[in-house]
C-alpha positions as CSV (number, residue, x, y, z in Angstrom):
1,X,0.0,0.0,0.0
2,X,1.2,2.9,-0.8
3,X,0.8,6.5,0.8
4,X,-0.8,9.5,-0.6
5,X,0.5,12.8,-0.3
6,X,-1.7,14.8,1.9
7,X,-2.0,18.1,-0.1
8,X,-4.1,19.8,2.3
9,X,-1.7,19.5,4.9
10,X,0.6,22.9,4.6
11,X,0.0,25.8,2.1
12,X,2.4,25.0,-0.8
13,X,5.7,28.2,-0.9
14,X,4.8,30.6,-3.8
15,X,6.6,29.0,-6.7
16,X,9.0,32.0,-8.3
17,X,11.1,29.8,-10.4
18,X,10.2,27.0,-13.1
19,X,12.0,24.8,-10.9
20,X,9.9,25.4,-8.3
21,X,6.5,25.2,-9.9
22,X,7.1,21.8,-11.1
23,X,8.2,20.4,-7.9
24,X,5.3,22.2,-6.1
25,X,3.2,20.4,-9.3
26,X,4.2,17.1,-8.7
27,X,4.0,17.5,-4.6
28,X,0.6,19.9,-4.5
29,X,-1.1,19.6,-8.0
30,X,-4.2,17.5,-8.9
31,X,-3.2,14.2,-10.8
32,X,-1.7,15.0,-14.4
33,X,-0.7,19.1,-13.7
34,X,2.4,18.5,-14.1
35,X,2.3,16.4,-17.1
36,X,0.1,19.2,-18.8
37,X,2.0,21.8,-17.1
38,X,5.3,20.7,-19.5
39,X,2.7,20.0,-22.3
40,X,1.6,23.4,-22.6
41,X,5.0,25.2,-21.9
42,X,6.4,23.2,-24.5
43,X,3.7,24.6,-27.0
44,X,3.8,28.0,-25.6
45,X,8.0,27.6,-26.1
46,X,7.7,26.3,-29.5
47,X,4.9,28.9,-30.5
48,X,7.2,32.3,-29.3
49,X,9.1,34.7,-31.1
50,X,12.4,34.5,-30.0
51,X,13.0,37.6,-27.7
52,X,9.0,37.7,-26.7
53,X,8.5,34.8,-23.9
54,X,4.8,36.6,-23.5
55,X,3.0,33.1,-23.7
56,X,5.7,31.1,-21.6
57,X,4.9,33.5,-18.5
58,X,1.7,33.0,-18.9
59,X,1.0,29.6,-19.1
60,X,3.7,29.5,-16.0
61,X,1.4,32.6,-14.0
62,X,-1.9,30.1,-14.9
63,X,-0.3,27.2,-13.4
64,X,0.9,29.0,-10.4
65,X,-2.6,30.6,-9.8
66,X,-4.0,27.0,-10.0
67,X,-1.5,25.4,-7.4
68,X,-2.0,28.8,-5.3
69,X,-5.8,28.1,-5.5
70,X,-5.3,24.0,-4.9
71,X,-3.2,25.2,-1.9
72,X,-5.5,27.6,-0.7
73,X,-7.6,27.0,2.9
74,X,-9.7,29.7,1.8
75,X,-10.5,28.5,-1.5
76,X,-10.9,25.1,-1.0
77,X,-13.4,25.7,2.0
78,X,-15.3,27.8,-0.3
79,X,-15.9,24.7,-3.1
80,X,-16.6,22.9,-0.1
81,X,-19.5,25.0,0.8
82,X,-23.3,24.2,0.5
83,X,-24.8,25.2,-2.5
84,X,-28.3,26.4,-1.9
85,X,-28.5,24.9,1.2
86,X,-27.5,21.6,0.7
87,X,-24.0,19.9,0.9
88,X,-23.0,18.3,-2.4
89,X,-21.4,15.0,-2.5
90,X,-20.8,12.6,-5.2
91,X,-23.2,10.0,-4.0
92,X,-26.0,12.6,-3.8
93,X,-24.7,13.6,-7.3
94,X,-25.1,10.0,-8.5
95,X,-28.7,9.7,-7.0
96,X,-29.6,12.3,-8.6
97,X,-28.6,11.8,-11.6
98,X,-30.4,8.2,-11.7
99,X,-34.0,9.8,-10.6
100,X,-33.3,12.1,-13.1
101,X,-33.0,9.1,-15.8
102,X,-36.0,7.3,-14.1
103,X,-33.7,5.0,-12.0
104,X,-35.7,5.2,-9.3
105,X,-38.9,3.0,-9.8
């Protein structure tokens, strides 16, 4: 068995080098970020004019925000809350879904 990272545990340091935001990818970041992460920095790399990295910082400020925002108490409490007054959960999800496709006879 194997243990999973806890990545609610501390708030992940604010990346300021690509070094950094790929280690705080694979250690904080939801499965495959960091997989994408290179993905799209390698497209954003290829597609530049040399001298205008515009679309590398970019795609590297996105992935940031989204690890600041996985990391985030504050954030993560808030898509946590109820939604109209009820809690979501992905059983309640699945229930509904199935009255919804006349599951429930």
């Amino acid at each position: 068995m194997s243990t999973q990272p806890d990545h609610q545990a501390a708030a992940a340091p604010r990346p300021t080098t690509l070094h950094e935001l790929r280690t705080a990818l694979s250690r904080y970041g939801l499965p495959g970020d960091r997989e994408n992460f290179e993905k799209d920095l390698a497209a954003a790399l290829d597609a530049s004019p040399i001298g205008d990295l515009a679309a590398v910082t970019e795609v590297a400020a996105t992935y940031r925000h989204r690890l600041l925002l996985r990391t985030s108490p504050d954030a993560m409490n808030s898509l946590a809350a109820p939604i109209g007054g009820q809690q979501w959960t992905p059983a309640a999800d699945v229930f509904a879904r199935l009255r919804a496709a006349g599951g429930d006879r």
